[in-house]
Amino acid sequence: MINIKENEQLNILNHSCAHLLAQAVKHLYPNAMFWVGPVIEEGFYYDIDLGEKTLTEEDLAKIEKEMKKISKDGKKIVRHELTKEEALEKFKDDPYKIDLISRMNEDETTISCYSQGDFTDLCRGPHVDNVKLLKHFKLIKFSGAYWKGDAKNKMLQRIYGVCYENEEDLLNHLQELEEAKERDHRKIGKEQELYMNHELVGAGMPLWLPNGALIRKQLENYIYEKEQKLGYEHVYTPCVGTVNLYKTSGHWDHYKENMFPMMKVDEEEFVLRPMNCPHHMLIFKNKMHSYRDLPVRIGEFATDFRYEASGAVKGLERVRCMCQNDAHLFVTPEQIGEEFKKVVSLILDVYHDFGIKNYKFRLSLRDPEDKEKYFDDDKMWNEAETKLREVLNDLGVEYFEAIGEAAFYGPKLDVEVKPAVGPEVTLSTCQLDFLLPRRFDLSYINKNGEKETPVVLHRAIFGTFDRFTAFIIEETKGRFPTWLSPVQVKVIPVNSTFQGDYAKQIKEYLTENNIRADLDDRDEKLGYRLREAQTSKVPYTLILGDSEKENQTISYRLHGQKETTTTTKEDFLKMLKEEIDKKTIR
Ligand code: TSB
Ligand code: ZN
């Protein structure tokens, strides 16, 4: 998808189109007032106060029609400059503009406005010089948006649109949007019954349905096995902790706005945990460690609760109740590089297995000038940052550096991916931490028999099972590889009266051999059942007719293909097992 923001010409076009939108809205709803209308990666939006009115799809069509009309009229777009006083006077009846003007820098002596016909808006520009140049646009969607993004403020109406230089680019963009909608995990999640939400459970609290739970279980088994082989020790810990636990870790002071509120039980004050690190620190502290025991790798599939803004929660991608594929690695300072390398290698290995190719590594470093924001130990920072860079270069991994984006307690590496809809999100993460082990007074005995503080690496390979599943649904468009498919084989007798028993036998055979098979012996036409198997995206469909029954064979069809292959059930099973073991990507 073209990034409009990075293309100056498109940027100007889209910004001008936002004004055209505002003008059309003003024509149709004379009391409308306007907040901001910025250009975004994929076009523009405008936040509008429409009083009591909430928009509908029909309104959007009407506004678009009015925009077309204004564009045809072909009025010039003219810039004028005002002093701050003049601007305050001109817009005195518009609280939104007054807010914007009042917040402008003192050194901005002039304020610019752009007029087109009967409409004037405050704007820095630049703009195209005639509305007739705005021809190839489309209003995409609308949503509610709190003024200044604050839930305590009034809800405004946000209209999104996009504008291109020619019709072909616009149509391409619209087609990409259509495809993205088809891939959206929320759509596929519903169609394939992977998860659901219910208002009685709460926003951002998905319920994993049997099909989704099956996928998640496979993911759990997969990563558990990998981690076991790499020397991780898995634990279970409660998904609550006392306020004091989070005061000790520092989360209470620095992470409170992301946490659910405290609850009191008898004399104890609890919070639902937002992170598992404190629990794992205590597990490390539970026994004495020598440098010979390190690294200690404590892993957990741990449920966390975070307060995410209601407007931000999204399917399985951004939830309020999540399960991290978490681990905390306790290492000596000398082991940082080697252990970090193992984590990055594991990330690469997992991404390879899942065929994930579109991602970016972001190395977040401190801003050495900013002494306030970062834990004060220059030597530690310099050594650690150098090591992380070295490892990434050694592994030949491409990455970009984000200076000043490190956490207070250490540098980190994140993997950024782009969902079908919406901005980039982080999947995997590996964060170095010099501080938490000190806050919990952790130690090990070094070579000289002295006490030393370990360094901790926080890492989550999948991130959370929730977000990773959302991503995999979108990557595969719901056509999961066989090892992950909730149903791997659909068994269909041509006619259940004649081959029903045989189909049942085959289904049983597969089930006994740990293949997830479903039988469709409904009294529906064969074509109908085959089509349904096709839309449900089950990898293999078995079609059993008279000849299969007679010869004790099966005929199978791979999803998306027309030809069928006939073989014995044993050979079919062997082939399937191999494909599952290899985790073949289709
Ligand atoms: C890795 N303490 C560390 C842990 O040891 C930690 O919690 N890191 S985190 O805050 O970055 O979260 C880990 C991962 O959880 C992120 O990389 C991201 O992939 C995932 N995640 C974060 N917030 C959400 C959310 N609201 N919904 C779904 N997944 C999330
Ligand atoms: Zn952690």
XYZ file of N, CA and C in Angstrom, residues 312-467:
468
model
N -8.926 1.264 21.609
C -7.717 0.621 21.082
C -7.864 -0.899 21.019
N -8.772 -1.485 21.805
C -8.862 -2.946 21.799
C -9.310 -3.414 20.412
N -8.753 -4.533 19.983
C -8.986 -4.957 18.598
C -8.841 -6.469 18.499
N -9.965 -7.163 18.345
C -9.965 -8.615 18.127
C -9.047 -9.330 19.076
N -8.144 -10.131 18.516
C -7.151 -10.825 19.351
C -5.837 -10.042 19.377
N -5.786 -8.992 18.592
C -4.498 -8.299 18.429
C -4.163 -7.394 19.608
N -5.162 -6.691 20.101
C -4.926 -5.853 21.280
C -6.054 -6.119 22.258
N -5.719 -6.827 23.319
C -6.741 -7.286 24.256
C -6.422 -6.761 25.657
N -7.384 -6.950 26.544
C -7.125 -6.546 27.935
C -6.734 -7.746 28.795
N -7.074 -8.930 28.319
C -6.651 -10.155 29.010
C -5.867 -10.973 27.996
N -4.593 -11.177 28.262
C -3.730 -11.803 27.247
C -2.877 -12.884 27.876
N -2.346 -13.754 27.027
C -1.448 -14.782 27.544
C -0.093 -14.633 26.861
N 0.894 -14.287 27.649
C 2.244 -14.109 27.091
C 2.970 -15.439 26.996
N 3.765 -15.547 25.938
C 4.737 -16.643 25.841
C 6.015 -16.030 26.433
N 6.006 -15.999 27.766
C 6.986 -15.170 28.470
C 8.151 -15.990 29.005
N 9.277 -15.352 29.166
C 10.376 -15.965 29.929
C 11.298 -14.870 30.421
N 11.903 -15.121 31.547
C 12.918 -14.229 32.102
C 14.199 -15.019 32.237
N 15.245 -14.494 31.631
C 16.523 -15.189 31.592
C 17.482 -14.460 32.522
N 18.026 -15.177 33.473
C 18.920 -14.580 34.467
C 20.343 -14.928 34.057
N 21.138 -13.905 33.744
C 22.468 -14.160 33.189
C 23.525 -13.332 33.920
N 24.785 -13.735 33.769
C 25.895 -12.902 34.256
C 26.114 -11.825 33.194
N 26.729 -10.690 33.556
C 26.948 -9.647 32.545
C 27.690 -10.190 31.323
N 28.597 -11.131 31.520
C 29.367 -11.679 30.390
C 28.490 -12.516 29.462
N 27.380 -13.021 29.992
C 26.538 -13.918 29.175
C 25.504 -13.169 28.334
N 25.432 -11.855 28.505
C 24.361 -11.092 27.815
C 24.365 -11.371 26.313
N 25.546 -11.224 25.696
C 25.642 -11.347 24.241
C 25.193 -12.712 23.760
N 25.724 -13.742 24.381
C 25.437 -15.109 23.941
C 23.951 -15.447 24.116
N 23.399 -15.023 25.253
C 22.000 -15.359 25.522
C 21.074 -14.576 24.589
N 21.431 -13.333 24.367
C 20.646 -12.505 23.444
C 20.656 -13.135 22.052
N 21.836 -13.651 21.674
C 21.963 -14.289 20.368
C 21.028 -15.497 20.270
N 20.934 -16.239 21.360
C 20.058 -17.414 21.345
C 18.595 -16.997 21.179
N 18.243 -15.902 21.831
C 16.852 -15.436 21.720
C 16.559 -15.001 20.279
N 17.481 -14.218 19.702
C 17.242 -13.745 18.331
C 17.191 -14.939 17.368
N 18.074 -15.917 17.608
C 18.060 -17.103 16.746
C 16.742 -17.854 16.871
N 16.220 -17.898 18.086
C 14.931 -18.571 18.279
C 13.826 -17.817 17.530
N 13.867 -16.506 17.610
C 12.867 -15.699 16.875
C 12.960 -16.030 15.378
N 14.191 -16.036 14.853
C 14.372 -16.297 13.417
C 13.877 -17.688 13.042
N 14.185 -18.643 13.916
C 13.794 -20.025 13.692
C 12.256 -20.149 13.635
N 11.603 -19.509 14.613
C 10.133 -19.568 14.672
C 9.531 -18.884 13.440
N 10.048 -17.730 13.081
C 9.493 -17.015 11.929
C 9.677 -17.832 10.650
N 10.800 -18.533 10.584
C 11.036 -19.389 9.426
C 9.983 -20.494 9.380
N 9.745 -21.132 10.536
C 8.751 -22.215 10.591
C 7.364 -21.741 10.160
N 7.046 -20.488 10.483
C 5.714 -19.989 10.148
C 5.688 -19.253 8.813
N 6.861 -19.187 8.171
C 6.922 -18.503 6.873
C 6.675 -17.005 6.988
N 7.014 -16.433 8.149
C 6.799 -14.987 8.322
C 7.981 -14.247 7.713
N 7.675 -13.396 6.741
C 8.782 -12.710 6.043
C 8.714 -11.204 6.194
N 7.521 -10.690 6.359
C 7.397 -9.231 6.433
C 7.431 -8.749 7.870
N 8.636 -8.447 8.334
C 8.779 -7.914 9.686
C 10.032 -7.066 9.748
N 10.097 -6.231 10.784
C 11.274 -5.380 10.954
C 11.780 -5.521 12.376
N 13.091 -5.634 12.513
C 13.693 -5.610 13.844
C 13.950 -4.157 14.228
N 13.495 -3.786 15.401
C 13.780 -2.424 15.887
C 14.608 -2.518 17.167
N 15.795 -1.954 17.100
C 16.670 -1.954 18.271
C 16.501 -0.618 18.985
N 15.908 -0.663 20.183
C 15.656 0.584 20.911
C 16.797 0.849 21.872
N 17.437 2.004 21.683
C 18.602 2.355 22.491
C 18.266 3.595 23.306
N 19.142 3.889 24.276
C 18.889 5.097 25.067
C 19.391 6.322 24.297
N 18.937 7.473 24.720
C 19.506 8.713 24.235
C 20.557 9.113 25.274
N 21.854 9.016 24.940
C 22.886 9.229 25.960
C 22.829 10.630 26.562
N 22.192 11.564 25.839
C 22.078 12.939 26.364
C 21.048 13.022 27.485
N 20.094 12.113 27.432
C 18.972 12.189 28.364
C 19.288 11.408 29.635
N 19.832 12.097 30.622
C 20.283 11.405 31.843
C 19.095 11.058 32.751
N 18.009 11.815 32.576
C 16.839 11.645 33.437
C 16.116 10.335 33.152
N 15.972 10.076 31.811
C 15.056 9.014 31.384
C 15.638 7.620 31.603
N 16.970 7.539 31.720
C 17.561 6.202 31.735
C 18.348 5.873 32.987
N 18.236 4.671 33.375
C 18.949 4.095 34.495
C 20.435 4.471 34.378
N 21.000 4.969 35.468
C 22.294 5.633 35.383
C 23.463 4.662 35.590
N 23.950 4.096 34.513
C 25.151 3.274 34.590
C 25.742 3.225 33.171
N 26.493 4.272 32.857
C 26.992 4.442 31.488
C 27.705 3.217 30.950
N 28.548 2.633 31.828
C 29.373 1.506 31.388
C 28.464 0.349 30.955
N 27.484 0.062 31.826
C 26.536 -1.026 31.568
C 25.824 -0.808 30.230
N 25.303 0.414 30.042
C 24.569 0.747 28.810
C 25.469 0.569 27.589
N 26.654 1.182 27.652
C 27.525 1.145 26.478
C 27.876 -0.280 26.097
N 28.227 -1.062 27.102
C 28.620 -2.445 26.812
C 27.445 -3.232 26.236
N 26.304 -3.041 26.877
C 25.131 -3.818 26.455
C 24.734 -3.437 25.026
N 24.681 -2.140 24.758
C 24.249 -1.712 23.416
C 25.227 -2.211 22.348
N 26.499 -2.147 22.673
C 27.501 -2.631 21.716
C 27.302 -4.117 21.454
N 27.059 -4.852 22.537
C 26.875 -6.303 22.387
C 25.659 -6.624 21.525
N 24.574 -5.943 21.789
C 23.353 -6.235 21.027
C 23.586 -5.981 19.530
N 24.228 -4.862 19.240
C 24.541 -4.553 17.827
C 25.417 -5.646 17.226
N 26.422 -6.039 17.978
C 27.355 -7.070 17.496
C 26.607 -8.345 17.126
N 25.722 -8.753 18.043
C 24.970 -9.990 17.807
C 24.151 -9.879 16.528
N 23.454 -8.759 16.372
C 22.596 -8.596 15.196
C 23.441 -8.598 13.921
N 24.597 -7.948 13.988
C 25.479 -7.940 12.813
C 26.013 -9.339 12.534
N 26.418 -10.021 13.602
C 26.897 -11.413 13.480
C 25.882 -12.304 12.788
N 24.635 -12.132 13.186
C 23.572 -12.983 12.636
C 23.135 -12.505 11.254
N 23.667 -11.375 10.840
C 23.313 -10.829 9.527
C 21.860 -10.377 9.475
N 21.376 -9.918 10.622
C 19.973 -9.508 10.692
C 19.865 -8.025 10.356
N 18.903 -7.670 9.515
C 18.685 -6.246 9.232
C 17.863 -5.648 10.354
N 18.234 -4.455 10.787
C 17.467 -3.811 11.859
C 17.607 -2.306 11.741
N 16.709 -1.608 12.397
C 16.895 -0.151 12.470
C 16.963 0.253 13.926
N 17.675 1.342 14.165
C 17.880 1.770 15.545
C 16.895 2.871 15.899
N 16.342 2.784 17.084
C 15.430 3.822 17.560
C 16.066 4.432 18.809
N 16.730 5.570 18.598
C 17.443 6.211 19.708
C 16.428 6.891 20.629
N 16.599 6.658 21.910
C 15.700 7.289 22.884
C 14.438 6.475 23.112
N 14.348 5.288 22.485
C 13.146 4.456 22.646
C 13.357 3.318 23.639
N 14.574 3.206 24.187
C 14.831 2.124 25.146
C 13.971 2.327 26.389
N 13.750 1.238 27.125
C 13.052 1.361 28.396
C 14.026 1.986 29.408
N 13.490 2.481 30.499
C 14.310 3.075 31.562
C 15.407 2.114 32.015
N 15.038 0.825 32.011
C 15.907 -0.178 32.623
C 16.865 -0.876 31.667
N 16.798 -0.579 30.367
C 17.741 -1.216 29.453
C 17.307 -1.158 27.997
N 18.224 -1.511 27.075
C 17.880 -1.522 25.648
C 17.011 -2.725 25.294
N 16.350 -2.663 24.152
C 15.503 -3.806 23.774
C 15.431 -3.970 22.263
N 15.051 -5.166 21.884
C 14.835 -5.469 20.473
C 13.384 -5.910 20.311
N 12.684 -5.263 19.388
C 11.294 -5.646 19.125
C 11.146 -6.059 17.671
N 10.174 -6.898 17.407
C 9.849 -7.215 16.016
C 8.513 -6.558 15.682
N 8.546 -5.741 14.640
C 7.349 -5.002 14.240
C 6.718 -5.649 13.016
N 5.417 -5.829 13.066
C 4.709 -6.367 11.895
C 3.512 -5.480 11.582
N 3.046 -5.603 10.352
C 1.913 -4.774 9.928
C 0.672 -5.649 9.824
N -0.346 -5.379 10.621
C -1.591 -6.139 10.493
C -2.342 -5.760 9.216
N -3.356 -6.553 8.874
C -4.139 -6.257 7.660
C -4.712 -4.843 7.735
N -5.204 -4.493 8.899
C -5.831 -3.185 9.089
C -5.190 -2.515 10.295
N -4.814 -1.269 10.141
C -4.296 -0.523 11.295
C -2.786 -0.462 11.349
N -2.271 0.292 12.324
C -0.828 0.535 12.389
C -0.030 -0.685 12.831
N 1.291 -0.585 12.653
C 2.197 -1.681 13.023
C 2.088 -2.027 14.505
N 2.339 -3.286 14.820
C 2.360 -3.717 16.217
C 3.622 -4.539 16.466
N 3.945 -4.699 17.750
C 5.095 -5.510 18.128
C 4.657 -6.951 18.354
N 5.404 -7.888 17.750
C 5.154 -9.302 18.080
C 6.176 -9.717 19.129
N 7.353 -10.144 18.673
C 8.364 -10.624 19.617
C 9.068 -9.452 20.283
N 9.593 -9.719 21.464
C 10.364 -8.692 22.145
C 11.452 -9.339 22.993
N 12.577 -8.645 23.130
C 13.631 -9.099 24.036
C 14.222 -7.852 24.694
N 14.048 -7.765 25.995
C 14.403 -6.535 26.705
C 15.440 -6.816 27.780
N 16.502 -6.055 27.740
C 17.550 -6.192 28.749
C 17.164 -5.387 29.983
N 17.474 -5.898 31.152
C 17.062 -5.194 32.367
C 18.153 -5.254 33.425
N 18.690 -4.081 33.754
C 19.722 -4.015 34.788
C 19.112 -3.733 36.160
N 17.862 -3.300 36.143
C 17.298 -2.707 37.358
C 16.487 -3.672 38.216
N 15.599 -4.420 37.540
C 14.674 -5.271 38.301
C 15.402 -6.237 39.249
N 16.496 -6.871 38.788
C 17.199 -7.773 39.712
C 17.687 -7.040 40.961
N 18.018 -5.763 40.815
C 18.460 -4.990 41.997
C 17.287 -4.707 42.905
N 16.156 -4.368 42.283
C 14.988 -4.035 43.116
C 14.555 -5.240 43.940
N 14.779 -6.426 43.414
C 14.407 -7.640 44.160
C 15.606 -8.211 44.920
N 16.705 -7.468 44.878
C 17.902 -7.860 45.610
C 18.333 -9.291 45.237
N 18.374 -9.556 43.941
C 18.766 -10.895 43.480
C 20.293 -10.991 43.442
N 20.774 -12.189 43.643
C 22.234 -12.347 43.540
C 22.600 -13.775 43.163
N 23.824 -13.928 42.711
C 24.419 -15.257 42.530
C 25.853 -15.136 43.024
N 26.486 -16.278 43.261
C 27.872 -16.251 43.743
C 28.791 -16.371 42.532
N 29.639 -15.383 42.347
C 30.512 -15.398 41.164
C 31.748 -16.281 41.389
N 32.613 -16.300 40.385
C 33.799 -17.179 40.409
C 34.662 -16.963 41.639
N 34.685 -15.713 42.121
C 35.534 -15.401 43.282
C 34.824 -15.596 44.609
N 33.668 -16.229 44.531
C 32.934 -16.485 45.773
C 32.222 -15.252 46.309
N 32.091 -14.206 45.430
C 31.393 -13.000 45.896
C 29.980 -12.954 45.336
N 29.155 -12.162 46.033
C 27.775 -11.972 45.576
C 27.759 -10.988 44.417
N 27.002 -11.304 43.381
C 26.882 -10.383 42.249
C 25.420 -10.354 41.774
N 25.036 -9.238 41.160
C 23.635 -9.132 40.692
C 23.541 -9.623 39.251
N 22.592 -10.514 38.983
C 22.439 -10.962 37.584
C 21.764 -9.883 36.734
N 21.883 -10.026 35.428
C 21.121 -9.185 34.499
C 19.946 -10.045 34.020
N 18.817 -9.396 33.754
C 17.643 -10.153 33.292
C 17.332 -9.803 31.837
N 17.005 -10.832 31.067
C 16.443 -10.612 29.726
C 14.975 -11.020 29.782
N 14.108 -10.052 29.509
C 12.675 -10.377 29.379
C 12.486 -10.723 27.916
N 11.823 -11.791 27.632
C 11.608 -12.082 26.217
C 10.299 -12.804 25.992
N 9.642 -12.489 24.904
C 8.421 -13.192 24.510
C 8.543 -13.421 23.009
N 8.591 -14.667 22.592
C 8.822 -14.959 21.174
C 7.549 -14.706 20.369
N 6.445 -15.294 20.813
C 5.175 -15.009 20.134
C 4.634 -13.638 20.548
N 5.246 -13.039 21.548
C 4.592 -11.890 22.171
C 3.530 -12.506 23.056
N 2.280 -12.358 22.638
C 1.205 -13.086 23.307
C 0.602 -14.084 22.312
N 0.000 -15.132 22.837
C -0.668 -16.090 21.957
C -1.800 -15.383 21.211
N -2.362 -14.397 21.893
C -3.481 -13.675 21.297
C -3.028 -12.941 20.030
N -2.019 -12.083 20.204
C -1.561 -11.268 19.070
C -0.948 -12.132 17.976
